[in-house]
Coordinates of C-alpha atoms in Angstrom, one line a residue:
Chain A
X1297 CA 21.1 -26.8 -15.4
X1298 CA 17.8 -24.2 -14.5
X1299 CA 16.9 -24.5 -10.8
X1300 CA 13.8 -26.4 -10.1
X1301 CA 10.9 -25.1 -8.0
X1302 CA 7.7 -26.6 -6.5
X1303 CA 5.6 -23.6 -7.6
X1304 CA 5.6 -20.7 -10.0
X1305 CA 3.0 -17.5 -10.0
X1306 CA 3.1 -15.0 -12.8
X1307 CA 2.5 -11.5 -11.5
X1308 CA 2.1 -8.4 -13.8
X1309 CA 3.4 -4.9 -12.3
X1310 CA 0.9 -2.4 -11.6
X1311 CA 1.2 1.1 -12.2
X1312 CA 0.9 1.7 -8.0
X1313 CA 3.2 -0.1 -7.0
X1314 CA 6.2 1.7 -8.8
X1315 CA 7.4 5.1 -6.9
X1316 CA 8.7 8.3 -8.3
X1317 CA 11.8 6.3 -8.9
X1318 CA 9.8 5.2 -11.9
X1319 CA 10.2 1.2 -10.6
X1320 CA 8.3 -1.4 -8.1
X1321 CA 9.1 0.4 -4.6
X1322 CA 11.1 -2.3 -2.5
X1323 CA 8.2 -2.9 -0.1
X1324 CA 5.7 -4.3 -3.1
X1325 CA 8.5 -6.8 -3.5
X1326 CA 7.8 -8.1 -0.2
X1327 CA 3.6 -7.9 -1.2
X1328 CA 4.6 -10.1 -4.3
X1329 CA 6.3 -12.8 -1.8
X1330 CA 3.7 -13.0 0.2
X1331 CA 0.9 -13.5 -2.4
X1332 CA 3.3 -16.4 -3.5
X1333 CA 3.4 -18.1 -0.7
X1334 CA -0.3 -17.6 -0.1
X1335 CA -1.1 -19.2 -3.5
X1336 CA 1.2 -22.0 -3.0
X1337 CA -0.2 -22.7 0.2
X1338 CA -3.8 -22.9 -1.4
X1339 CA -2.1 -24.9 -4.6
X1340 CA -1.0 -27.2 -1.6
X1341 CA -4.5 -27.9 0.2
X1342 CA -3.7 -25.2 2.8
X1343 CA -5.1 -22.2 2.2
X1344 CA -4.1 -19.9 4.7
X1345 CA -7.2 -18.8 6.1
X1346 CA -7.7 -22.5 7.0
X1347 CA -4.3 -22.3 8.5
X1348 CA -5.2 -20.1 10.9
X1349 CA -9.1 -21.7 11.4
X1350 CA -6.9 -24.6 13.1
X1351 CA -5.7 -22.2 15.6
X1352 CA -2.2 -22.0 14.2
X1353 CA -0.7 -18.5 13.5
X1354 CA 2.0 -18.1 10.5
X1355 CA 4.0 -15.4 11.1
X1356 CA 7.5 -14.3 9.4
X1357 CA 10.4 -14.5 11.5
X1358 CA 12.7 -13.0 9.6
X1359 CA 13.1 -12.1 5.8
X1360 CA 16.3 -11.4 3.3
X1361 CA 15.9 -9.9 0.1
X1362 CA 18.3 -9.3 -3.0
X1363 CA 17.1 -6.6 -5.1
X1364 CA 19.3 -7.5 -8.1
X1365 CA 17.4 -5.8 -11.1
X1366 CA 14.3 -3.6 -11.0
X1367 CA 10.6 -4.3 -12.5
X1368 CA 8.9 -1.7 -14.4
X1369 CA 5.2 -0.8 -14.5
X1370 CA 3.4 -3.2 -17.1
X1371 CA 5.9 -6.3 -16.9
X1372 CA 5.4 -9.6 -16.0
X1373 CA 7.0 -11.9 -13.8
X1374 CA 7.2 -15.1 -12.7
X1375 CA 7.3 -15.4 -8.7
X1376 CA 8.9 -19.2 -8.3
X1377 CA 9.4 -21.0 -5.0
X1378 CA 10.4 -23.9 -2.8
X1379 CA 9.5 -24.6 1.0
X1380 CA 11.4 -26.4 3.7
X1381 CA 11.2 -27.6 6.7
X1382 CA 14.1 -26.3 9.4
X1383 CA 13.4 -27.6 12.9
X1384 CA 10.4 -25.7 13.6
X1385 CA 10.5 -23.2 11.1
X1386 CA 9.5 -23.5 7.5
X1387 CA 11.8 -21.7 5.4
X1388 CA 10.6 -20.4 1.3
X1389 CA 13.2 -19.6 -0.9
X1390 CA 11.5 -17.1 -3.4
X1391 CA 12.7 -16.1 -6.6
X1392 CA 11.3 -13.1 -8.8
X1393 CA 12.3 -13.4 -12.9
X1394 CA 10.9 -11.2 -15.4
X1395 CA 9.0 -12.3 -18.5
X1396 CA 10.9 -10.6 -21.1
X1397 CA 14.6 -11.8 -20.4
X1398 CA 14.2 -14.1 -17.8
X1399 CA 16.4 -12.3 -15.5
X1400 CA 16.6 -12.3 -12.1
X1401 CA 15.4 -9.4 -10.2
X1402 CA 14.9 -10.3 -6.9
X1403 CA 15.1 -13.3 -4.1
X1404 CA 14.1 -14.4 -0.9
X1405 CA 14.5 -15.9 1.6
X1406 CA 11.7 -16.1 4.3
X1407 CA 11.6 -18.0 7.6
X1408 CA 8.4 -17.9 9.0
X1409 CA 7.3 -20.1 12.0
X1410 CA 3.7 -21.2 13.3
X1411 CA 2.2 -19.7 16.7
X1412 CA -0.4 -21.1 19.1
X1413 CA -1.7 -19.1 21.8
X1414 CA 1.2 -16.6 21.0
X1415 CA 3.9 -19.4 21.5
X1416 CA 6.1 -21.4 18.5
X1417 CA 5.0 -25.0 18.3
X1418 CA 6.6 -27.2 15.6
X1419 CA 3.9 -27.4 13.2
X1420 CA 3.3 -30.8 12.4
X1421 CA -0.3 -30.7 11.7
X1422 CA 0.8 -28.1 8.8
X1423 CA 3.8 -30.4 7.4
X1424 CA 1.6 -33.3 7.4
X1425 CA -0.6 -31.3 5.3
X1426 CA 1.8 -29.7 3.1
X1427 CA 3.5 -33.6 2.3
X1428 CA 4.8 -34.1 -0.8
X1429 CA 5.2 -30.5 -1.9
X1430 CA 8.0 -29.7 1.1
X1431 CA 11.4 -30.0 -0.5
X1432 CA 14.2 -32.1 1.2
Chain B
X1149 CA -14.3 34.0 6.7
X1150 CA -12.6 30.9 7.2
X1151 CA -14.0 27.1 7.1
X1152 CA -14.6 26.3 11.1
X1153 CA -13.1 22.7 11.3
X1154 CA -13.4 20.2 14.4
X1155 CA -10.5 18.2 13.8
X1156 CA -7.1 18.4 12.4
X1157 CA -4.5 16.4 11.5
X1158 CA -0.7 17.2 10.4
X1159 CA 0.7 14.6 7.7
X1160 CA 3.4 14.5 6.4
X1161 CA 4.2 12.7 2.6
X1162 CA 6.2 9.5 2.6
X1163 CA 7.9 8.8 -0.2
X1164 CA 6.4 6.1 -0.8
X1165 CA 3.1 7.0 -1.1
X1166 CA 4.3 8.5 -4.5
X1167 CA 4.2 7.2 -7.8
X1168 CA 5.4 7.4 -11.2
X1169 CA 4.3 10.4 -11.8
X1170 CA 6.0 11.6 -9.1
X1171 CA 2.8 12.5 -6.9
X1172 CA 0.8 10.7 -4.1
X1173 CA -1.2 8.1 -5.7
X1174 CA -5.0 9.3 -5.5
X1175 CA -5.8 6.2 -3.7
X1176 CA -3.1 6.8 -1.1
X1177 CA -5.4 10.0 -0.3
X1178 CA -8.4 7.6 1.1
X1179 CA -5.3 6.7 2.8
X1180 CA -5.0 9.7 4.5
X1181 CA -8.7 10.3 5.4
X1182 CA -9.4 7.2 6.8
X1183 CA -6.0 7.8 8.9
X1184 CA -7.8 11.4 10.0
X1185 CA -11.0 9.7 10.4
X1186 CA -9.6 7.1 13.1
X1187 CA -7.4 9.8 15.2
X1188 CA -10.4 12.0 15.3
X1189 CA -12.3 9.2 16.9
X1190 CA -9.2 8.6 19.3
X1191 CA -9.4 12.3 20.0
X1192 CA -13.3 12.5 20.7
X1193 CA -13.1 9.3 23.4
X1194 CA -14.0 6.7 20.8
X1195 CA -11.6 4.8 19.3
X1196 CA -12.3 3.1 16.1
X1197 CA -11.2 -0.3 17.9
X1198 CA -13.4 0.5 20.9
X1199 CA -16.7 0.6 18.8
X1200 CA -15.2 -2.8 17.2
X1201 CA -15.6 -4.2 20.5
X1202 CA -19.1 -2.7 20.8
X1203 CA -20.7 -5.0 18.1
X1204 CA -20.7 -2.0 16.1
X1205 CA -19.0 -2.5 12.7
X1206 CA -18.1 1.2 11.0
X1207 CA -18.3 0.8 7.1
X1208 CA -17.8 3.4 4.1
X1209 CA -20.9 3.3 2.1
X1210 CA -19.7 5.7 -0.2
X1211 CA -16.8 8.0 -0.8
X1212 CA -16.3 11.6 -3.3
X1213 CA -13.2 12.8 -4.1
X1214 CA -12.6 15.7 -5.4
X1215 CA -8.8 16.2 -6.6
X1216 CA -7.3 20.0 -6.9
X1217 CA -3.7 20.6 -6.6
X1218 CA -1.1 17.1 -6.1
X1219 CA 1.0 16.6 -3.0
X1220 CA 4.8 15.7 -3.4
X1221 CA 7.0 13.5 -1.6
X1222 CA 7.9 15.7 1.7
X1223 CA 5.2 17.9 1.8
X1224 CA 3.5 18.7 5.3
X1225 CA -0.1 19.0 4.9
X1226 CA -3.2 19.2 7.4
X1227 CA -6.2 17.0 7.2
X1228 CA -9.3 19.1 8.6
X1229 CA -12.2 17.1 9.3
X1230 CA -16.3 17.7 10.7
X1231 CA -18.6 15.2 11.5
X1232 CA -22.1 15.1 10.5
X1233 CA -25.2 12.6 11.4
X1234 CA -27.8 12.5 8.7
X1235 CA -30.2 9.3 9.1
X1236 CA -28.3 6.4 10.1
X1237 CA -25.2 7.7 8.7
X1238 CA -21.9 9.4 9.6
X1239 CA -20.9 11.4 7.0
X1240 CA -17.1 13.0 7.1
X1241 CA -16.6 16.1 5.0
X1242 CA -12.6 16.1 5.0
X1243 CA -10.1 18.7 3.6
X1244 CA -6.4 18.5 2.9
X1245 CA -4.4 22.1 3.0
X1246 CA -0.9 22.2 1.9
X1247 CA 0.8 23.5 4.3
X1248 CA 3.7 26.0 2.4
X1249 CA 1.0 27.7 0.4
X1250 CA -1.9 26.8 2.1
X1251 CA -4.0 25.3 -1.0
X1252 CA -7.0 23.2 -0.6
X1253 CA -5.5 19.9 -2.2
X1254 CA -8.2 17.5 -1.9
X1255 CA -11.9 17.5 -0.3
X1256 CA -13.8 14.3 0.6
X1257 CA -17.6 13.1 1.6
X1258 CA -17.2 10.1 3.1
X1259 CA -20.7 8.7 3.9
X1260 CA -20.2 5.7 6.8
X1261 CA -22.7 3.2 8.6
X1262 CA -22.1 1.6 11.8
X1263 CA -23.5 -2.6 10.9
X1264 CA -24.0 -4.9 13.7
X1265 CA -24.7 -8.7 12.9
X1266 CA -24.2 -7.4 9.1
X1267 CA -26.9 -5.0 9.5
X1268 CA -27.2 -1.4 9.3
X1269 CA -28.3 0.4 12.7
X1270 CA -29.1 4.2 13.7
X1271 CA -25.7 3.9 15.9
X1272 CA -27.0 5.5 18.7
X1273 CA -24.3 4.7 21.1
X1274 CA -21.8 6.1 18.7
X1275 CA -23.6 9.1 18.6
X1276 CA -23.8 9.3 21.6
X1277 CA -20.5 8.8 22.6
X1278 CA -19.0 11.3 20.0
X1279 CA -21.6 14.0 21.3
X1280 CA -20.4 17.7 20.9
X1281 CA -17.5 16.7 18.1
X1282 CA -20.5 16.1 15.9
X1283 CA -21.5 18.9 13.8
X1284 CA -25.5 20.2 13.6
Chain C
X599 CA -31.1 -7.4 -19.5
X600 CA -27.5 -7.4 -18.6
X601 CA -25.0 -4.3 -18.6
X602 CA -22.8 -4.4 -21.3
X603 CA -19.0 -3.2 -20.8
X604 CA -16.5 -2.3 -23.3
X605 CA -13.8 -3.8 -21.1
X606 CA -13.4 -6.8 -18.0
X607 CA -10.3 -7.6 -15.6
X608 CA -10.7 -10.6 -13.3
X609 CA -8.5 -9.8 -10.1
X610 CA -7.9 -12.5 -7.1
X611 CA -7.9 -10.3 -3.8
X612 CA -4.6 -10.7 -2.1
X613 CA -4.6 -10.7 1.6
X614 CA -2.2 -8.0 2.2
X615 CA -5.3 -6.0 0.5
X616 CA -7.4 -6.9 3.5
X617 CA -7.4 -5.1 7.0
X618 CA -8.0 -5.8 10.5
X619 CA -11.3 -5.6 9.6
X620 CA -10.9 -9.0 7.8
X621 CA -12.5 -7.3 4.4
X622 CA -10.6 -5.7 1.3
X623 CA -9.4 -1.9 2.8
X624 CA -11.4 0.6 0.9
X625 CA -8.4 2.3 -0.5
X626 CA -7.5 -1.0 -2.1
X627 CA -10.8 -0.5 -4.5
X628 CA -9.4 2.7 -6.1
X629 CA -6.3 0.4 -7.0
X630 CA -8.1 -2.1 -8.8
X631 CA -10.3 0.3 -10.4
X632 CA -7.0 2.2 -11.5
X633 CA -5.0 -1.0 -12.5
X634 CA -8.0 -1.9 -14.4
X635 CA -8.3 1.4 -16.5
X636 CA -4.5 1.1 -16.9
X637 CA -4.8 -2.6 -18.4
X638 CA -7.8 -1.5 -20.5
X639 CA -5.6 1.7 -21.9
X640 CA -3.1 -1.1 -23.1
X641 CA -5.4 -3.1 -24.3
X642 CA -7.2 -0.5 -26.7
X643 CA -3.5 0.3 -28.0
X644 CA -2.6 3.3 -25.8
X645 CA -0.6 2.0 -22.7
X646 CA -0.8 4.8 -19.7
X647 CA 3.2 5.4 -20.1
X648 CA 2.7 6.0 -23.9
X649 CA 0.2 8.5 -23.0
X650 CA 2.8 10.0 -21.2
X651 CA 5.8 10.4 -23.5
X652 CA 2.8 12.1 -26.0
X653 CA 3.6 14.8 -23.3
X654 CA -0.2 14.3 -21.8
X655 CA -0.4 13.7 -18.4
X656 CA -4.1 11.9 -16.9
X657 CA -5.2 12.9 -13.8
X658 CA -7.8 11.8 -11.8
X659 CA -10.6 14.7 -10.9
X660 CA -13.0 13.4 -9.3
X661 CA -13.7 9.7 -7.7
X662 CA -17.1 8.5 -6.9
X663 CA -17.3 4.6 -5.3
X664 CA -20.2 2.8 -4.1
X665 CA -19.1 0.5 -1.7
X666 CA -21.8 -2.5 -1.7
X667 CA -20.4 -5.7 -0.8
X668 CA -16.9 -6.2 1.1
X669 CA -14.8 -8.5 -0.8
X670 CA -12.9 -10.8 1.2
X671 CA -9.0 -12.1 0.7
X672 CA -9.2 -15.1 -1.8
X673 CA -12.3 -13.8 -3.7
X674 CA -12.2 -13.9 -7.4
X675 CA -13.8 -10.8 -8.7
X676 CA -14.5 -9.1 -12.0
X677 CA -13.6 -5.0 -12.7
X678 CA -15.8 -4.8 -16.0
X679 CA -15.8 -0.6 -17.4
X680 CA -16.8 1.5 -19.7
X681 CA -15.2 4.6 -20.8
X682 CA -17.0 7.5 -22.1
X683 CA -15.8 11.3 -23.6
X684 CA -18.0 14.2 -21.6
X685 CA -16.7 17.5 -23.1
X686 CA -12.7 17.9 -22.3
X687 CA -12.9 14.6 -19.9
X688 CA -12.6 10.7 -20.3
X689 CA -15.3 9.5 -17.5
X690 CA -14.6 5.9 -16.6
X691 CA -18.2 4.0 -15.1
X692 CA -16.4 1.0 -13.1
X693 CA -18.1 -2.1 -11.4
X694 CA -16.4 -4.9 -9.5
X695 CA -18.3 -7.8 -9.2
X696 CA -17.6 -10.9 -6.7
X697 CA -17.6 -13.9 -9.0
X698 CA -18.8 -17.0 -6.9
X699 CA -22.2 -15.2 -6.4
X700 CA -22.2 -12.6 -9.5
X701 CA -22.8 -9.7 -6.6
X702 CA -22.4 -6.4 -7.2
X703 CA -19.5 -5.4 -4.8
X704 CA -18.3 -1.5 -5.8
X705 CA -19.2 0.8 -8.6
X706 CA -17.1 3.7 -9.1
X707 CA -17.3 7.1 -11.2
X708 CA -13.6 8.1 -12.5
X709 CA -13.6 11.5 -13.9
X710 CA -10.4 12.0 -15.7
X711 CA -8.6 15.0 -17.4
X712 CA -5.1 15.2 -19.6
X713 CA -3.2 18.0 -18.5
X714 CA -0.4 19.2 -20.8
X715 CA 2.1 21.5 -19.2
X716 CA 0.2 21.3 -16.1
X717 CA -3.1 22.6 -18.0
X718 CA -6.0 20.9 -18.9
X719 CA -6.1 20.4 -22.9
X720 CA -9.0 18.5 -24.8
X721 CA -7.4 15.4 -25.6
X722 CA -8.0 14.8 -29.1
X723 CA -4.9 12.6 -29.7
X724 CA -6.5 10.1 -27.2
X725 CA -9.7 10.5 -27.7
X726 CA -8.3 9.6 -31.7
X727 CA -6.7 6.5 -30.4
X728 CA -9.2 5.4 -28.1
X729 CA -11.6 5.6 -31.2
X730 CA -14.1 2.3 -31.2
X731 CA -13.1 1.5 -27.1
X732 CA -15.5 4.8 -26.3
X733 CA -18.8 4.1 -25.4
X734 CA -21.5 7.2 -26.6
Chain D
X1275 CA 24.0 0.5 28.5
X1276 CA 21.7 1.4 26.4
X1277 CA 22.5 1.5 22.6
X1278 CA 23.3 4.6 20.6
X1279 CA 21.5 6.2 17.4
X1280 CA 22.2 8.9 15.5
X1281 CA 18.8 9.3 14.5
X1282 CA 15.1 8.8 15.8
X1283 CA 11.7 9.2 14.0
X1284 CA 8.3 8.9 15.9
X1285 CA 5.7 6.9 14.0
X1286 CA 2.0 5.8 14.7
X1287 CA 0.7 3.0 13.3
X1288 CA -2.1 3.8 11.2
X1289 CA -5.4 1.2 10.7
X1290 CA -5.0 0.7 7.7
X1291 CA -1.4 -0.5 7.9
X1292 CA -2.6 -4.0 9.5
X1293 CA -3.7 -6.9 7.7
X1294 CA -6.6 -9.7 8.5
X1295 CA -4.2 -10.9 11.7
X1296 CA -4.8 -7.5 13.5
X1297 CA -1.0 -6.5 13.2
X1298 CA 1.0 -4.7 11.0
X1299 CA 1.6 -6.3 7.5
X1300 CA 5.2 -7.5 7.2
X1301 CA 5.8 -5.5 4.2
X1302 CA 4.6 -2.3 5.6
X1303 CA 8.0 -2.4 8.2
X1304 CA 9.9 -1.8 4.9
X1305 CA 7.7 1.7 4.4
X1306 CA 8.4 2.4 7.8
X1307 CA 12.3 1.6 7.4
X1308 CA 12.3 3.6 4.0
X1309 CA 10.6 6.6 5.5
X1310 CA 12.9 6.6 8.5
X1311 CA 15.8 6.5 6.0
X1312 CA 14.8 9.8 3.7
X1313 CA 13.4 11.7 6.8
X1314 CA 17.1 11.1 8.3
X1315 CA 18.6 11.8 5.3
X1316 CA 16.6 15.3 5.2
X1317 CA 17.7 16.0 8.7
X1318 CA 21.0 15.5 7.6
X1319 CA 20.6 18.2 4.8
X1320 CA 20.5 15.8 2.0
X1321 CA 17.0 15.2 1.4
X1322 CA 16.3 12.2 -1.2
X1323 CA 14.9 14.1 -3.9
X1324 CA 18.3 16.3 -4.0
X1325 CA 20.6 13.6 -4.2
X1326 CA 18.2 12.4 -7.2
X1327 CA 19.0 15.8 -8.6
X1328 CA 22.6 15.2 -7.9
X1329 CA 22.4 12.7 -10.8
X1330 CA 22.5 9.8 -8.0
X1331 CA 20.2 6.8 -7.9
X1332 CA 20.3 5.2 -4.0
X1333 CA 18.9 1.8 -4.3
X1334 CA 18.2 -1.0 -1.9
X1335 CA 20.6 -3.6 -2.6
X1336 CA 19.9 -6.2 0.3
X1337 CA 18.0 -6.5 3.7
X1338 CA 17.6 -8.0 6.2
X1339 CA 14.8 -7.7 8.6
X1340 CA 14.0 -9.7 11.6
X1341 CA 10.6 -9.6 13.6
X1342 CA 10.4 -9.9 17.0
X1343 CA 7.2 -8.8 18.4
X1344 CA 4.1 -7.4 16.5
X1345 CA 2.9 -3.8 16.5
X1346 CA -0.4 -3.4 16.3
X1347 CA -3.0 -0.5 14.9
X1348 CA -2.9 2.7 17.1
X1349 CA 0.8 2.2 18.8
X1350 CA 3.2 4.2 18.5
X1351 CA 6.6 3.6 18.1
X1352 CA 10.2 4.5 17.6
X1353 CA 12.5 3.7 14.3
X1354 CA 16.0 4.4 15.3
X1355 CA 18.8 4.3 13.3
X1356 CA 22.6 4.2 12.3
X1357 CA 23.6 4.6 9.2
X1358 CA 27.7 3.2 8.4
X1359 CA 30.1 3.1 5.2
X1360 CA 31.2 0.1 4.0
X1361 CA 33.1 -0.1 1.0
X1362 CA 31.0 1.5 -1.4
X1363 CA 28.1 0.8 0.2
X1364 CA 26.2 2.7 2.7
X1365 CA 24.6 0.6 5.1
X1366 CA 21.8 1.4 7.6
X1367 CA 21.1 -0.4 10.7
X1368 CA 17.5 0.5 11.6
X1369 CA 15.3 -0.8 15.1
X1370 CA 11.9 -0.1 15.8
X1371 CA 11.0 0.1 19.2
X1372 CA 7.3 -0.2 20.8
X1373 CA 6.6 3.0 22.9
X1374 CA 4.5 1.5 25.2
X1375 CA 6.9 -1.1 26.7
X1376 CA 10.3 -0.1 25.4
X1377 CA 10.2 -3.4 23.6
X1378 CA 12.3 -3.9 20.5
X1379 CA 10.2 -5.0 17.5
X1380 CA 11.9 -5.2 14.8
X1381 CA 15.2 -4.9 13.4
X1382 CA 16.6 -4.3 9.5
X1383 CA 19.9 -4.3 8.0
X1384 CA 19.8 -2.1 4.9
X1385 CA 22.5 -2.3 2.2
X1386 CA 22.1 0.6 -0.3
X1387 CA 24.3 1.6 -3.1
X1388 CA 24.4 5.1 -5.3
X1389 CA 23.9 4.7 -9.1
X1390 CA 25.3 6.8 -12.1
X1391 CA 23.7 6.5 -15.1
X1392 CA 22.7 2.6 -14.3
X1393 CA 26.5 1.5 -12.5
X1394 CA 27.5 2.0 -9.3
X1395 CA 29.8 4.4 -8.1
X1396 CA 31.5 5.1 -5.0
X1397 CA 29.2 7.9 -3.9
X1398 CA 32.0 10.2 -2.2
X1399 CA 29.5 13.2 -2.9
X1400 CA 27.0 11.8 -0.7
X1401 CA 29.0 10.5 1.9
X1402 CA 30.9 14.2 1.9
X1403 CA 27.9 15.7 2.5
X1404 CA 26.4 12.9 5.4
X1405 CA 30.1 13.5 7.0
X1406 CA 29.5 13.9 10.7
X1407 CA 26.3 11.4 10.3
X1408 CA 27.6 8.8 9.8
X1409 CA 28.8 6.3 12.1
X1410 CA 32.7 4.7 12.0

């Protein structure tokens, strides 16, 4: 049975963001991630600018990647994702496939928490808003 | 006779900052002037973050490249810099030498203007505050 | 009367693009300008790695950009080009434009050259292929 | 007692390197890891591009990085690192230290693993010629 996932982006490789290995340097992995979960958040009716209009800071706590096949210059992907609440933090659990064989190249997993005034608070005001699309 | 140069940077290529061609991407090169640019203005008293603070916005109004000889991953090279006013603007006239053979790489005009409230001012202060590293 | 262009990308800004300076980094501009020559090279039938394997290697020369209008992280905008042949060089005219007010954000000159075994050549093969996609 | 590295590189943090939350963009800790990594490896007398030469792809498998404090445009800092064999595997444990307070910043576990013609192998070349460099 395919794993289900709250949102999908497709992203097409640039020519900059492969190195002289000839493939997407690790690092742009990480850029792909984040512009996931920044479009999910503004799919969801939280854009993150707004997040942080509220006074809340999201930052990234910590971050694990499996680099399990590489992308090429010129293919497409499709960067697919679920959020959860952990205690205070809320956790995405990203997933990178490419287009042409739907294999997977690369996951995540990214615990961020929000900030106020430089200190964690639990971040109900952004749960609240992000409802429905917060997996169990 | 030599070019007579205010400022100079040492940089050194990251790997990174290579691409499939197995060369620093050309955009990575505005990379390197704006990096030259700031630590000149760290150097001369004024800190790009200072004039930030002072209302004073710095912008790049326009930029020419010229592109001569690529730099490789590992190469040392030095980023030479002067300063000009002309009008309300800054202009930068930047050069980057190889360092093993000594080559001019890359030149640059980088014509900048200081905005406050979103408009453009003679940015007196600036100029005043980078004094004698400006060039007649 | 409008500008007409041969060729038009719609990019999202992504807000890793954007600096401290809450606007899209300059250096960013040069790789949407290249990712849109790139996409318009596969879309008039000669992908940049095909290029490649033909043994011709395109290099940027020279880079003009007019910076305009900052473009902010979220913004929708549109890189619309033209290419033209001027003697032994492909000259790229490149405009972004924001598209919730239609603005004019960045133009950009983008002289190119095809070097084969390091030296310039006159690039007849692509010129041949690019054919109808070349504006007079 | 303080803990031991086999190797240190200086970096500064360059303007550019920050996002629109004033701080260094979470993705560009994985340049700064990377870089640490192949100038190491250089100072070790294996510099990346000759173990490419070697016929040996290293590629990120896996890492980990947890963020602690932010580093901000302008500070310098320290990326520190050991660098162990498991298995097959060569593993680098890699901190970044703030040089204003001492603080620790940001940590990475990095799993690499050498490629031959697409499969991995055990990379006893390599390791031969890290020998003394790396830790039991």
């Amino acid at each position: 049975m395919e794993k289900e996932y709250t949102y999908t982006l497709e992203i097409k490789v640039r020519d900059y963001e492969c190195d002289a290995q000839g493939i997407v340097n690790n690092a742009n992995y990480q850029h792909y991630f984040e512009y996931a979960r920044h479009e999910f958040l503004e799919y969801a009716g939280c854009p993150f600018a707004e997040i942080r209009k509220m006074g809340i800071e999201p930052v990234v706590a910590r971050i694990e990647i499996d680099y399990k096949s590489p992308l090429h210059g010129g293919e497409k992907c499709l960067c697919r994702l679920n959020a959860k609440r952990e205690g205070i933090k809320f956790v995405f659990y990203e997933d990178i496939y490419r287009m042409g064989d739907g294999r997977l190249c690369t996951s995540a997993k990214v615990t961020t928490v929000c900030l106020r005034d430089g200190r964690p608070v639990k971040g109900d005001e952004l749960a609240g808003k992000l409802g429905q699309y917060l997996t169990e």
